[in-house]
Every structure is written in structure tokens, then in C-alpha cells.
Amino acid sequence: HVDVKDNVLTLRGERSEEKTEEGEQYYRRERSFGSFTRSFSLPENVDSEAIKADYKDGVLSIAIPKPEKQVPKAITIH
């Protein structure tokens, strides 16, 4: 799960792994599993609607576009 709320990007998921090892006189199997959560603070001027996520071949890619540089506004005083 990928969520963005109040300029915080949160990743949630589960992982599971199973290892099997066989020897001449033994057989061993290990299983590990669990959930995880990671949160990242985003800059204030990031457009959360433009964030894209893709999951392919076991790799999660998240694209966050750079915020546009804000040019200082010049105000002419007469």
C-alpha cells in the first residue's frame, strides 16, 4: 500500500521468505514473515496528485516530480 496524506508518504506491506536447505543427513526449512511500515516526509510544495507508483518484477518504483521553483514575485512601488 502506498498512501500520501498531509505531505507524508507511507509505505505498508508484508514480506515472507522461505529457505530450504538439504544436506546428506539433514533437511532444514526456515520461514520468516511480517509486516512493515515506512513513512517519509515530503516537501510542502510537492503535488501529491502527480505521484506515481509501479510494482514490477519484485521492485516498487515511486516517482515524485520535483516541485517547480518558485520565483520571487516583484512588486513595483511608486
PDB file of N, CA and C in Angstrom:
ATOM      1  N   HIS A   1       0.844  -1.170   0.000  1.00  0.00           N
ATOM      2  CA  HIS A   1       0.000   0.000   0.000  1.00  0.00           C
ATOM      3  C   HIS A   1       0.894   1.239   0.000  1.00  0.00           C
ATOM      4  N   VAL A   2       0.554   2.200  -0.809  1.00  0.00           N
ATOM      5  CA  VAL A   2       1.251   3.478  -0.868  1.00  0.00           C
ATOM      6  C   VAL A   2       0.207   4.559  -0.625  1.00  0.00           C
ATOM      7  N   ASP A   3       0.404   5.355   0.422  1.00  0.00           N
ATOM      8  CA  ASP A   3      -0.538   6.412   0.770  1.00  0.00           C
ATOM      9  C   ASP A   3       0.202   7.735   0.907  1.00  0.00           C
ATOM     10  N   VAL A   4      -0.468   8.824   0.517  1.00  0.00           N
ATOM     11  CA  VAL A   4       0.063  10.169   0.726  1.00  0.00           C
ATOM     12  C   VAL A   4      -1.011  10.969   1.448  1.00  0.00           C
ATOM     13  N   LYS A   5      -0.644  11.487   2.621  1.00  0.00           N
ATOM     14  CA  LYS A   5      -1.587  12.307   3.379  1.00  0.00           C
ATOM     15  C   LYS A   5      -0.794  13.335   4.168  1.00  0.00           C
ATOM     16  N   ASP A   6      -1.193  14.587   4.072  1.00  0.00           N
ATOM     17  CA  ASP A   6      -0.541  15.693   4.788  1.00  0.00           C
ATOM     18  C   ASP A   6       0.968  15.724   4.551  1.00  0.00           C
ATOM     19  N   ASN A   7       1.364  15.584   3.279  1.00  0.00           N
ATOM     20  CA  ASN A   7       2.776  15.608   2.863  1.00  0.00           C
ATOM     21  C   ASN A   7       3.620  14.514   3.520  1.00  0.00           C
ATOM     22  N   VAL A   8       3.002  13.382   3.826  1.00  0.00           N
ATOM     23  CA  VAL A   8       3.728  12.218   4.352  1.00  0.00           C
ATOM     24  C   VAL A   8       3.411  11.027   3.449  1.00  0.00           C
ATOM     25  N   LEU A   9       4.455  10.447   2.874  1.00  0.00           N
ATOM     26  CA  LEU A   9       4.330   9.268   2.027  1.00  0.00           C
ATOM     27  C   LEU A   9       4.533   8.050   2.913  1.00  0.00           C
ATOM     28  N   THR A  10       3.550   7.141   2.944  1.00  0.00           N
ATOM     29  CA  THR A  10       3.618   5.964   3.801  1.00  0.00           C
ATOM     30  C   THR A  10       3.548   4.707   2.950  1.00  0.00           C
ATOM     31  N   LEU A  11       4.488   3.804   3.184  1.00  0.00           N
ATOM     32  CA  LEU A  11       4.528   2.505   2.508  1.00  0.00           C
ATOM     33  C   LEU A  11       4.195   1.431   3.529  1.00  0.00           C
ATOM     34  N   ARG A  12       3.282   0.547   3.178  1.00  0.00           N
ATOM     35  CA  ARG A  12       2.930  -0.582   4.048  1.00  0.00           C
ATOM     36  C   ARG A  12       2.958  -1.843   3.209  1.00  0.00           C
ATOM     37  N   GLY A  13       3.416  -2.920   3.813  1.00  0.00           N
ATOM     38  CA  GLY A  13       3.440  -4.177   3.080  1.00  0.00           C
ATOM     39  C   GLY A  13       3.750  -5.347   3.984  1.00  0.00           C
ATOM     40  N   GLU A  14       3.810  -6.502   3.364  1.00  0.00           N
ATOM     41  CA  GLU A  14       4.179  -7.731   4.051  1.00  0.00           C
ATOM     42  C   GLU A  14       5.261  -8.413   3.252  1.00  0.00           C
ATOM     43  N   ARG A  15       6.127  -9.070   3.965  1.00  0.00           N
ATOM     44  CA  ARG A  15       7.156  -9.843   3.278  1.00  0.00           C
ATOM     45  C   ARG A  15       7.168 -11.245   3.876  1.00  0.00           C
ATOM     46  N   SER A  16       7.455 -12.185   3.033  1.00  0.00           N
ATOM     47  CA  SER A  16       7.591 -13.553   3.502  1.00  0.00           C
ATOM     48  C   SER A  16       8.729 -14.204   2.722  1.00  0.00           C
ATOM     49  N   GLU A  17       9.457 -15.044   3.407  1.00  0.00           N
ATOM     50  CA  GLU A  17      10.608 -15.685   2.800  1.00  0.00           C
ATOM     51  C   GLU A  17      10.689 -17.109   3.328  1.00  0.00           C
ATOM     52  N   GLU A  18      11.032 -18.005   2.456  1.00  0.00           N
ATOM     53  CA  GLU A  18      11.182 -19.397   2.855  1.00  0.00           C
ATOM     54  C   GLU A  18      12.480 -19.926   2.272  1.00  0.00           C
ATOM     55  N   LYS A  19      13.326 -20.476   3.124  1.00  0.00           N
ATOM     56  CA  LYS A  19      14.597 -21.060   2.698  1.00  0.00           C
ATOM     57  C   LYS A  19      14.570 -22.554   3.010  1.00  0.00           C
ATOM     58  N   THR A  20      15.027 -23.319   2.067  1.00  0.00           N
ATOM     59  CA  THR A  20      15.121 -24.764   2.269  1.00  0.00           C
ATOM     60  C   THR A  20      16.545 -25.186   1.960  1.00  0.00           C
ATOM     61  N   GLU A  21      17.091 -25.968   2.839  1.00  0.00           N
ATOM     62  CA  GLU A  21      18.463 -26.451   2.669  1.00  0.00           C
ATOM     63  C   GLU A  21      18.479 -27.948   2.956  1.00  0.00           C
ATOM     64  N   GLU A  22      19.040 -28.697   2.035  1.00  0.00           N
ATOM     65  CA  GLU A  22      19.110 -30.140   2.205  1.00  0.00           C
ATOM     66  C   GLU A  22      20.562 -30.580   2.192  1.00  0.00           C
ATOM     67  N   GLY A  23      20.875 -31.408   3.134  1.00  0.00           N
ATOM     68  CA  GLY A  23      22.206 -31.998   3.191  1.00  0.00           C
ATOM     69  C   GLY A  23      22.078 -33.502   3.107  1.00  0.00           C
ATOM     70  N   GLU A  24      23.204 -34.148   3.259  1.00  0.00           N
ATOM     71  CA  GLU A  24      23.190 -35.601   3.173  1.00  0.00           C
ATOM     72  C   GLU A  24      22.432 -36.232   4.338  1.00  0.00           C
ATOM     73  N   GLN A  25      22.541 -35.605   5.529  1.00  0.00           N
ATOM     74  CA  GLN A  25      21.897 -36.180   6.707  1.00  0.00           C
ATOM     75  C   GLN A  25      20.903 -35.224   7.377  1.00  0.00           C
ATOM     76  N   TYR A  26      20.545 -34.175   6.693  1.00  0.00           N
ATOM     77  CA  TYR A  26      19.601 -33.243   7.312  1.00  0.00           C
ATOM     78  C   TYR A  26      18.764 -32.539   6.252  1.00  0.00           C
ATOM     79  N   TYR A  27      17.685 -31.989   6.723  1.00  0.00           N
ATOM     80  CA  TYR A  27      16.781 -31.192   5.906  1.00  0.00           C
ATOM     81  C   TYR A  27      16.342 -30.015   6.767  1.00  0.00           C
ATOM     82  N   ARG A  28      16.583 -28.793   6.311  1.00  0.00           N
ATOM     83  CA  ARG A  28      16.249 -27.615   7.118  1.00  0.00           C
ATOM     84  C   ARG A  28      15.373 -26.668   6.298  1.00  0.00           C
ATOM     85  N   ARG A  29      14.325 -26.166   6.944  1.00  0.00           N
ATOM     86  CA  ARG A  29      13.439 -25.205   6.305  1.00  0.00           C
ATOM     87  C   ARG A  29      13.223 -24.047   7.277  1.00  0.00           C
ATOM     88  N   GLU A  30      13.463 -22.829   6.814  1.00  0.00           N
ATOM     89  CA  GLU A  30      13.252 -21.631   7.625  1.00  0.00           C
ATOM     90  C   GLU A  30      12.190 -20.774   6.955  1.00  0.00           C
ATOM     91  N   ARG A  31      11.301 -20.237   7.760  1.00  0.00           N
ATOM     92  CA  ARG A  31      10.268 -19.335   7.258  1.00  0.00           C
ATOM     93  C   ARG A  31      10.311 -18.056   8.078  1.00  0.00           C
ATOM     94  N   SER A  32      10.247 -16.950   7.387  1.00  0.00           N
ATOM     95  CA  SER A  32      10.153 -15.666   8.081  1.00  0.00           C
ATOM     96  C   SER A  32       9.099 -14.828   7.369  1.00  0.00           C
ATOM     97  N   PHE A  33       8.357 -14.072   8.160  1.00  0.00           N
ATOM     98  CA  PHE A  33       7.315 -13.243   7.575  1.00  0.00           C
ATOM     99  C   PHE A  33       7.007 -12.107   8.542  1.00  0.00           C
ATOM    100  N   GLY A  34       6.364 -11.097   8.029  1.00  0.00           N
ATOM    101  CA  GLY A  34       5.968  -9.973   8.875  1.00  0.00           C
ATOM    102  C   GLY A  34       5.564  -8.778   8.044  1.00  0.00           C
ATOM    103  N   SER A  35       4.934  -7.840   8.705  1.00  0.00           N
ATOM    104  CA  SER A  35       4.511  -6.624   8.024  1.00  0.00           C
ATOM    105  C   SER A  35       5.487  -5.500   8.345  1.00  0.00           C
ATOM    106  N   PHE A  36       5.485  -4.486   7.490  1.00  0.00           N
ATOM    107  CA  PHE A  36       6.358  -3.332   7.706  1.00  0.00           C
ATOM    108  C   PHE A  36       5.639  -2.059   7.303  1.00  0.00           C
ATOM    109  N   THR A  37       6.092  -0.957   7.868  1.00  0.00           N
ATOM    110  CA  THR A  37       5.583   0.372   7.540  1.00  0.00           C
ATOM    111  C   THR A  37       6.751   1.341   7.521  1.00  0.00           C
ATOM    112  N   ARG A  38       6.835   2.159   6.498  1.00  0.00           N
ATOM    113  CA  ARG A  38       7.849   3.212   6.393  1.00  0.00           C
ATOM    114  C   ARG A  38       7.140   4.503   6.012  1.00  0.00           C
ATOM    115  N   SER A  39       7.534   5.614   6.647  1.00  0.00           N
ATOM    116  CA  SER A  39       6.941   6.918   6.342  1.00  0.00           C
ATOM    117  C   SER A  39       8.042   7.908   5.994  1.00  0.00           C
ATOM    118  N   PHE A  40       7.771   8.743   4.999  1.00  0.00           N
ATOM    119  CA  PHE A  40       8.726   9.748   4.534  1.00  0.00           C
ATOM    120  C   PHE A  40       8.016  11.092   4.455  1.00  0.00           C
ATOM    121  N   SER A  41       8.636  12.119   4.986  1.00  0.00           N
ATOM    122  CA  SER A  41       8.092  13.476   4.884  1.00  0.00           C
ATOM    123  C   SER A  41       8.443  14.051   3.519  1.00  0.00           C
ATOM    124  N   LEU A  42       7.477  14.641   2.876  1.00  0.00           N
ATOM    125  CA  LEU A  42       7.680  15.264   1.569  1.00  0.00           C
ATOM    126  C   LEU A  42       7.751  16.778   1.734  1.00  0.00           C
ATOM    127  N   PRO A  43       8.446  17.450   0.824  1.00  0.00           N
ATOM    128  CA  PRO A  43       8.448  18.910   0.871  1.00  0.00           C
ATOM    129  C   PRO A  43       7.024  19.451   0.709  1.00  0.00           C
ATOM    130  N   GLU A  44       6.794  20.630   1.229  1.00  0.00           N
ATOM    131  CA  GLU A  44       5.449  21.207   1.237  1.00  0.00           C
ATOM    132  C   GLU A  44       4.885  21.470  -0.152  1.00  0.00           C
ATOM    133  N   ASN A  45       5.727  21.794  -1.109  1.00  0.00           N
ATOM    134  CA  ASN A  45       5.215  22.191  -2.416  1.00  0.00           C
ATOM    135  C   ASN A  45       5.172  21.033  -3.425  1.00  0.00           C
ATOM    136  N   VAL A  46       5.173  19.773  -2.978  1.00  0.00           N
ATOM    137  CA  VAL A  46       5.034  18.621  -3.861  1.00  0.00           C
ATOM    138  C   VAL A  46       3.553  18.389  -4.149  1.00  0.00           C
ATOM    139  N   ASP A  47       3.241  18.181  -5.430  1.00  0.00           N
ATOM    140  CA  ASP A  47       1.859  17.899  -5.832  1.00  0.00           C
ATOM    141  C   ASP A  47       1.587  16.415  -5.599  1.00  0.00           C
ATOM    142  N   SER A  48       0.815  16.089  -4.577  1.00  0.00           N
ATOM    143  CA  SER A  48       0.565  14.688  -4.235  1.00  0.00           C
ATOM    144  C   SER A  48      -0.254  13.961  -5.304  1.00  0.00           C
ATOM    145  N   GLU A  49      -0.988  14.690  -6.126  1.00  0.00           N
ATOM    146  CA  GLU A  49      -1.770  14.065  -7.204  1.00  0.00           C
ATOM    147  C   GLU A  49      -0.876  13.577  -8.339  1.00  0.00           C
ATOM    148  N   ALA A  50       0.353  14.094  -8.446  1.00  0.00           N
ATOM    149  CA  ALA A  50       1.249  13.726  -9.539  1.00  0.00           C
ATOM    150  C   ALA A  50       2.180  12.568  -9.179  1.00  0.00           C
ATOM    151  N   ILE A  51       2.113  12.042  -7.967  1.00  0.00           N
ATOM    152  CA  ILE A  51       2.972  10.939  -7.550  1.00  0.00           C
ATOM    153  C   ILE A  51       2.469   9.656  -8.197  1.00  0.00           C
ATOM    154  N   LYS A  52       3.411   8.881  -8.763  1.00  0.00           N
ATOM    155  CA  LYS A  52       3.057   7.636  -9.438  1.00  0.00           C
ATOM    156  C   LYS A  52       3.856   6.485  -8.820  1.00  0.00           C
ATOM    157  N   ALA A  53       3.229   5.323  -8.703  1.00  0.00           N
ATOM    158  CA  ALA A  53       3.885   4.131  -8.161  1.00  0.00           C
ATOM    159  C   ALA A  53       3.690   2.971  -9.127  1.00  0.00           C
ATOM    160  N   ASP A  54       4.724   2.114  -9.229  1.00  0.00           N
ATOM    161  CA  ASP A  54       4.683   0.965 -10.118  1.00  0.00           C
ATOM    162  C   ASP A  54       5.399  -0.204  -9.442  1.00  0.00           C
ATOM    163  N   TYR A  55       4.854  -1.392  -9.562  1.00  0.00           N
ATOM    164  CA  TYR A  55       5.449  -2.591  -8.990  1.00  0.00           C
ATOM    165  C   TYR A  55       5.670  -3.589 -10.114  1.00  0.00           C
ATOM    166  N   LYS A  56       6.948  -3.923 -10.361  1.00  0.00           N
ATOM    167  CA  LYS A  56       7.265  -4.821 -11.468  1.00  0.00           C
ATOM    168  C   LYS A  56       8.464  -5.673 -11.092  1.00  0.00           C
ATOM    169  N   ASP A  57       8.357  -6.964 -11.289  1.00  0.00           N
ATOM    170  CA  ASP A  57       9.437  -7.916 -11.017  1.00  0.00           C
ATOM    171  C   ASP A  57       9.974  -7.807  -9.597  1.00  0.00           C
ATOM    172  N   GLY A  58       9.092  -7.578  -8.632  1.00  0.00           N
ATOM    173  CA  GLY A  58       9.501  -7.517  -7.234  1.00  0.00           C
ATOM    174  C   GLY A  58      10.110  -6.194  -6.804  1.00  0.00           C
ATOM    175  N   VAL A  59      10.054  -5.181  -7.666  1.00  0.00           N
ATOM    176  CA  VAL A  59      10.643  -3.871  -7.351  1.00  0.00           C
ATOM    177  C   VAL A  59       9.543  -2.816  -7.367  1.00  0.00           C
ATOM    178  N   LEU A  60       9.440  -2.062  -6.279  1.00  0.00           N
ATOM    179  CA  LEU A  60       8.491  -0.962  -6.200  1.00  0.00           C
ATOM    180  C   LEU A  60       9.203   0.326  -6.595  1.00  0.00           C
ATOM    181  N   SER A  61       8.661   1.012  -7.588  1.00  0.00           N
ATOM    182  CA  SER A  61       9.214   2.295  -8.038  1.00  0.00           C
ATOM    183  C   SER A  61       8.187   3.383  -7.755  1.00  0.00           C
ATOM    184  N   ILE A  62       8.632   4.449  -7.116  1.00  0.00           N
ATOM    185  CA  ILE A  62       7.765   5.585  -6.833  1.00  0.00           C
ATOM    186  C   ILE A  62       8.386   6.816  -7.469  1.00  0.00           C
ATOM    187  N   ALA A  63       7.617   7.505  -8.296  1.00  0.00           N
ATOM    188  CA  ALA A  63       8.084   8.709  -8.971  1.00  0.00           C
ATOM    189  C   ALA A  63       7.403   9.914  -8.346  1.00  0.00           C
ATOM    190  N   ILE A  64       8.220  10.797  -7.770  1.00  0.00           N
ATOM    191  CA  ILE A  64       7.720  12.035  -7.171  1.00  0.00           C
ATOM    192  C   ILE A  64       8.315  13.179  -7.967  1.00  0.00           C
ATOM    193  N   PRO A  65       7.492  13.909  -8.720  1.00  0.00           N
ATOM    194  CA  PRO A  65       8.039  15.003  -9.530  1.00  0.00           C
ATOM    195  C   PRO A  65       8.598  16.115  -8.645  1.00  0.00           C
ATOM    196  N   LYS A  66       9.690  16.686  -9.112  1.00  0.00           N
ATOM    197  CA  LYS A  66      10.274  17.816  -8.389  1.00  0.00           C
ATOM    198  C   LYS A  66       9.315  18.983  -8.386  1.00  0.00           C
ATOM    199  N   PRO A  67       9.228  19.668  -7.277  1.00  0.00           N
ATOM    200  CA  PRO A  67       8.356  20.851  -7.261  1.00  0.00           C
ATOM    201  C   PRO A  67       8.954  21.954  -8.127  1.00  0.00           C
ATOM    202  N   GLU A  68       8.079  22.743  -8.718  1.00  0.00           N
ATOM    203  CA  GLU A  68       8.559  23.853  -9.531  1.00  0.00           C
ATOM    204  C   GLU A  68       9.223  24.883  -8.633  1.00  0.00           C
ATOM    205  N   LYS A  69      10.310  25.456  -9.160  1.00  0.00           N
ATOM    206  CA  LYS A  69      10.980  26.509  -8.398  1.00  0.00           C
ATOM    207  C   LYS A  69      10.069  27.721  -8.346  1.00  0.00           C
ATOM    208  N   GLN A  70       9.933  28.242  -7.170  1.00  0.00           N
ATOM    209  CA  GLN A  70       9.092  29.414  -7.024  1.00  0.00           C
ATOM    210  C   GLN A  70       9.964  30.654  -7.185  1.00  0.00           C
ATOM    211  N   VAL A  71       9.580  31.462  -8.159  1.00  0.00           N
ATOM    212  CA  VAL A  71      10.307  32.693  -8.441  1.00  0.00           C
ATOM    213  C   VAL A  71       9.723  33.780  -7.545  1.00  0.00           C
ATOM    214  N   PRO A  72      10.603  34.524  -6.874  1.00  0.00           N
ATOM    215  CA  PRO A  72      10.069  35.598  -6.029  1.00  0.00           C
ATOM    216  C   PRO A  72       9.287  36.606  -6.874  1.00  0.00           C
ATOM    217  N   LYS A  73       8.181  37.032  -6.327  1.00  0.00           N
ATOM    218  CA  LYS A  73       7.316  37.965  -7.042  1.00  0.00           C
ATOM    219  C   LYS A  73       7.813  39.389  -6.759  1.00  0.00           C
ATOM    220  N   ALA A  74       8.013  40.124  -7.843  1.00  0.00           N
ATOM    221  CA  ALA A  74       8.460  41.511  -7.717  1.00  0.00           C
ATOM    222  C   ALA A  74       7.247  42.428  -7.721  1.00  0.00           C
ATOM    223  N   ILE A  75       7.194  43.289  -6.735  1.00  0.00           N
ATOM    224  CA  ILE A  75       6.103  44.250  -6.643  1.00  0.00           C
ATOM    225  C   ILE A  75       6.701  45.640  -6.773  1.00  0.00           C
ATOM    226  N   THR A  76       6.207  46.363  -7.750  1.00  0.00           N
ATOM    227  CA  THR A  76       6.705  47.711  -8.005  1.00  0.00           C
ATOM    228  C   THR A  76       5.925  48.689  -7.121  1.00  0.00           C
ATOM    229  N   ILE A  77       6.674  49.521  -6.410  1.00  0.00           N
ATOM    230  CA  ILE A  77       6.054  50.537  -5.568  1.00  0.00           C
ATOM    231  C   ILE A  77       6.383  51.902  -6.159  1.00  0.00           C
ATOM    232  N   HIS A  78       5.380  52.750  -6.352  1.00  0.00           N
ATOM    233  CA  HIS A  78       5.594  54.087  -6.941  1.00  0.00           C
ATOM    234  C   HIS A  78       5.642  55.120  -5.879  1.00  0.00           C
TER     235      HIS A  78
END
